[in-house]
Amino acid sequence: MRPLIDVNNLSYSKEKLIYYSQTTIYAWLLAAIGLFIFAIYSLTNKNTFIVFFLLLPIILFLVYKALKLLKKVNEVQFRINSKGIQYKNEELVPWNNIENERVDTKFYGRSSTDFFIYYIIKPSQVMQFDLNELNTDASELSIALTIHRNRFKKENNIQ
C-alpha cells in the first residue's frame, strides 16, 4: 500500500510559501463597512445618536487592522523547504536545528485555534504562531512539514 504522504511526489512544490490570508483582510473590511452603515443608520434616529460614537472606535480599529494586514499581504510569512524553515526575513533555520515541528489545536469551549509550533535547538527557543490569519490550514501545513522534513532526510542520507 502506498503511503498517504509521498515524499517523492514531484508534483508537490519544492517550497511552501505562507502569506497572510486575503480572506481575513476582506472580512475585517466587510465588518467595518457593515458597522459603518449601521452607525450611519443610527444617526437618522435621534434616540440612538450615541450608538454612532460608540461604534466609531470599533470601526476605526477594524479598518486599522485590515490596512495593517493589507500592507503585509504580499510578504512571505513562512518559507518551508527541504533546507529548513524561515520566518519572515529572519535567517533560515535548518532542519537539523529544528525538532518537534507540528500543528497543534487548542480548544476554548466551542471554538478552537490552530498553532504552528516548532522548537529551535540552538538557541533553545520555542516558536509558536497562530494560523488563523495565514493562508494555510492545519492539515495542509502538516503535510508540507512532513514532506519537507523527509526530503531533508533523504537529501542528507539521514534515517
mmCIF file of C-alpha atoms in Angstrom:
data_model
loop_
_atom_site.group_PDB
_atom_site.id
_atom_site.type_symbol
_atom_site.label_atom_id
_atom_site.label_comp_id
_atom_site.label_asym_id
_atom_site.label_seq_id
_atom_site.Cartn_x
_atom_site.Cartn_y
_atom_site.Cartn_z
ATOM 1 C CA MET A 1 0.000 0.000 0.000
ATOM 2 C CA ARG A 2 1.292 3.421 -0.938
ATOM 3 C CA PRO A 3 1.762 5.931 1.950
ATOM 4 C CA LEU A 4 -0.645 8.852 2.271
ATOM 5 C CA ILE A 5 2.210 11.374 2.226
ATOM 6 C CA ASP A 6 4.637 10.573 -0.580
ATOM 7 C CA VAL A 7 7.988 12.358 -0.179
ATOM 8 C CA ASN A 8 8.880 11.518 -3.774
ATOM 9 C CA ASN A 9 5.794 13.269 -5.146
ATOM 10 C CA LEU A 10 7.296 15.581 -7.755
ATOM 11 C CA SER A 11 4.043 17.488 -8.144
ATOM 12 C CA TYR A 12 4.394 18.781 -4.578
ATOM 13 C CA SER A 13 6.283 22.056 -4.732
ATOM 14 C CA LYS A 14 9.898 22.396 -3.672
ATOM 15 C CA GLU A 15 8.894 25.137 -1.272
ATOM 16 C CA LYS A 16 5.817 26.046 0.756
ATOM 17 C CA LEU A 17 5.251 29.795 0.993
ATOM 18 C CA ILE A 18 2.765 31.059 3.567
ATOM 19 C CA TYR A 19 1.259 34.555 3.419
ATOM 20 C CA TYR A 20 -1.398 36.476 5.305
ATOM 21 C CA SER A 21 -4.862 35.409 4.204
ATOM 22 C CA GLN A 22 -6.688 37.835 1.933
ATOM 23 C CA THR A 23 -9.973 36.383 3.204
ATOM 24 C CA THR A 24 -9.143 37.582 6.712
ATOM 25 C CA ILE A 25 -8.343 41.073 5.462
ATOM 26 C CA TYR A 26 -11.573 41.324 3.486
ATOM 27 C CA ALA A 27 -13.565 40.021 6.455
ATOM 28 C CA TRP A 28 -12.135 42.818 8.637
ATOM 29 C CA LEU A 29 -13.042 45.391 5.959
ATOM 30 C CA LEU A 30 -16.515 43.938 5.445
ATOM 31 C CA ALA A 31 -17.187 44.047 9.196
ATOM 32 C CA ALA A 32 -16.035 47.676 9.303
ATOM 33 C CA ILE A 33 -18.274 48.619 6.365
ATOM 34 C CA GLY A 34 -21.250 46.846 7.934
ATOM 35 C CA LEU A 35 -20.751 48.620 11.255
ATOM 36 C CA PHE A 36 -20.269 51.937 9.459
ATOM 37 C CA ILE A 37 -23.568 51.518 7.603
ATOM 38 C CA PHE A 38 -25.291 50.647 10.886
ATOM 39 C CA ALA A 39 -23.671 53.692 12.543
ATOM 40 C CA ILE A 40 -24.908 55.989 9.746
ATOM 41 C CA TYR A 41 -28.366 54.462 10.055
ATOM 42 C CA SER A 42 -28.282 55.122 13.796
ATOM 43 C CA LEU A 43 -27.677 58.827 13.088
ATOM 44 C CA THR A 44 -31.102 59.023 11.437
ATOM 45 C CA ASN A 45 -32.712 58.032 14.740
ATOM 46 C CA LYS A 46 -32.475 60.820 17.307
ATOM 47 C CA ASN A 47 -32.612 58.359 20.195
ATOM 48 C CA THR A 48 -29.594 56.336 19.085
ATOM 49 C CA PHE A 49 -27.179 59.162 18.263
ATOM 50 C CA ILE A 50 -24.821 57.799 20.900
ATOM 51 C CA VAL A 51 -24.534 54.482 19.036
ATOM 52 C CA PHE A 52 -22.581 56.237 16.278
ATOM 53 C CA PHE A 53 -19.981 57.477 18.736
ATOM 54 C CA LEU A 54 -19.772 54.088 20.447
ATOM 55 C CA LEU A 55 -19.238 52.267 17.143
ATOM 56 C CA LEU A 56 -16.743 54.748 15.721
ATOM 57 C CA PRO A 57 -13.691 53.457 17.690
ATOM 58 C CA ILE A 58 -14.576 49.871 16.782
ATOM 59 C CA ILE A 59 -14.882 50.778 13.100
ATOM 60 C CA LEU A 60 -11.570 52.638 13.170
ATOM 61 C CA PHE A 61 -9.873 49.677 14.856
ATOM 62 C CA LEU A 62 -11.211 47.243 12.222
ATOM 63 C CA VAL A 63 -10.075 49.485 9.370
ATOM 64 C CA TYR A 64 -6.658 49.963 11.007
ATOM 65 C CA LYS A 65 -6.232 46.194 11.486
ATOM 66 C CA ALA A 66 -7.277 45.457 7.883
ATOM 67 C CA LEU A 67 -4.994 48.127 6.401
ATOM 68 C CA LYS A 68 -2.097 46.921 8.536
ATOM 69 C CA LEU A 69 -2.548 43.364 7.204
ATOM 70 C CA LEU A 70 -3.145 44.651 3.662
ATOM 71 C CA LYS A 71 0.330 46.205 3.647
ATOM 72 C CA LYS A 72 1.803 42.790 4.530
ATOM 73 C CA VAL A 73 -0.336 40.634 2.218
ATOM 74 C CA ASN A 74 2.469 40.054 -0.294
ATOM 75 C CA GLU A 75 5.191 39.471 2.305
ATOM 76 C CA VAL A 76 6.155 35.847 2.845
ATOM 77 C CA GLN A 77 5.492 34.935 6.483
ATOM 78 C CA PHE A 78 6.959 31.418 6.300
ATOM 79 C CA ARG A 79 9.169 29.648 3.797
ATOM 80 C CA ILE A 80 9.328 25.893 4.323
ATOM 81 C CA ASN A 81 11.565 23.759 2.111
ATOM 82 C CA SER A 82 13.946 20.806 2.296
ATOM 83 C CA LYS A 83 16.611 23.021 3.849
ATOM 84 C CA GLY A 84 14.513 24.259 6.801
ATOM 85 C CA ILE A 85 12.020 26.879 7.970
ATOM 86 C CA GLN A 86 12.368 30.621 7.511
ATOM 87 C CA TYR A 87 10.140 33.060 9.389
ATOM 88 C CA LYS A 88 9.659 36.409 7.617
ATOM 89 C CA ASN A 89 13.071 37.944 6.820
ATOM 90 C CA GLU A 90 14.953 36.095 9.539
ATOM 91 C CA GLU A 91 17.618 33.548 8.712
ATOM 92 C CA LEU A 92 16.558 30.106 7.576
ATOM 93 C CA VAL A 93 16.710 27.589 10.437
ATOM 94 C CA PRO A 94 17.966 24.244 9.083
ATOM 95 C CA TRP A 95 16.055 21.041 9.807
ATOM 96 C CA ASN A 96 18.947 19.670 11.859
ATOM 97 C CA ASN A 97 18.384 22.573 14.286
ATOM 98 C CA ILE A 98 14.597 22.063 14.452
ATOM 99 C CA GLU A 99 12.666 19.440 16.321
ATOM 100 C CA ASN A 100 9.077 18.709 17.228
ATOM 101 C CA GLU A 101 7.551 20.772 14.399
ATOM 102 C CA ARG A 102 3.803 20.360 14.424
ATOM 103 C CA VAL A 103 0.389 21.932 14.165
ATOM 104 C CA ASP A 104 -1.408 21.988 17.496
ATOM 105 C CA THR A 105 -5.064 22.797 18.091
ATOM 106 C CA LYS A 106 -6.105 24.492 21.324
ATOM 107 C CA PHE A 107 -9.764 24.310 22.278
ATOM 108 C CA TYR A 108 -11.538 27.143 24.074
ATOM 109 C CA GLY A 109 -15.036 25.952 24.852
ATOM 110 C CA ARG A 110 -16.758 25.631 21.473
ATOM 111 C CA SER A 111 -14.052 27.389 19.464
ATOM 112 C CA SER A 112 -10.537 26.326 18.593
ATOM 113 C CA THR A 113 -7.329 27.859 17.293
ATOM 114 C CA ASP A 114 -4.584 26.146 15.300
ATOM 115 C CA PHE A 115 -0.973 26.938 16.111
ATOM 116 C CA PHE A 116 2.193 26.210 14.146
ATOM 117 C CA ILE A 117 4.811 25.225 16.720
ATOM 118 C CA TYR A 118 8.435 24.210 16.357
ATOM 119 C CA TYR A 119 11.433 24.088 18.650
ATOM 120 C CA ILE A 120 14.787 25.596 17.644
ATOM 121 C CA ILE A 121 17.501 23.573 19.375
ATOM 122 C CA LYS A 122 20.106 26.344 19.417
ATOM 123 C CA PRO A 123 19.347 28.943 20.921
ATOM 124 C CA SER A 124 16.703 26.816 22.722
ATOM 125 C CA GLN A 125 13.632 28.678 21.541
ATOM 126 C CA VAL A 126 10.017 27.606 21.086
ATOM 127 C CA MET A 127 8.312 29.259 18.127
ATOM 128 C CA GLN A 128 4.503 29.412 18.190
ATOM 129 C CA PHE A 129 2.321 31.128 15.579
ATOM 130 C CA ASP A 130 -1.446 31.446 15.193
ATOM 131 C CA LEU A 131 -2.624 30.067 11.832
ATOM 132 C CA ASN A 132 -5.936 31.959 11.784
ATOM 133 C CA GLU A 133 -4.619 34.935 9.813
ATOM 134 C CA LEU A 134 -2.475 32.872 7.416
ATOM 135 C CA ASN A 135 -3.408 31.365 4.047
ATOM 136 C CA THR A 136 -2.891 27.742 5.099
ATOM 137 C CA ASP A 137 -4.745 25.312 7.290
ATOM 138 C CA ALA A 138 -3.603 22.720 9.792
ATOM 139 C CA SER A 139 -3.745 19.676 7.521
ATOM 140 C CA GLU A 140 -2.011 21.375 4.573
ATOM 141 C CA LEU A 141 0.769 22.654 6.839
ATOM 142 C CA SER A 142 1.204 19.243 8.498
ATOM 143 C CA ILE A 143 1.629 17.590 5.100
ATOM 144 C CA ALA A 144 4.131 20.249 3.990
ATOM 145 C CA LEU A 145 6.156 19.829 7.180
ATOM 146 C CA THR A 146 6.259 16.049 6.772
ATOM 147 C CA ILE A 147 7.223 16.186 3.101
ATOM 148 C CA HIS A 148 9.972 18.766 3.545
ATOM 149 C CA ARG A 149 11.384 17.098 6.680
ATOM 150 C CA ASN A 150 11.517 13.773 4.819
ATOM 151 C CA ARG A 151 13.108 15.412 1.772
ATOM 152 C CA PHE A 152 15.785 16.832 4.080
ATOM 153 C CA LYS A 153 16.438 13.356 5.499
ATOM 154 C CA LYS A 154 16.595 11.835 2.015
ATOM 155 C CA GLU A 155 18.921 14.536 0.621
ATOM 156 C CA ASN A 156 21.286 14.154 3.603
ATOM 157 C CA ASN A 157 21.041 10.342 3.903
ATOM 158 C CA ILE A 158 19.589 10.500 7.417
ATOM 159 C CA GLN A 159 17.473 7.651 8.712
#
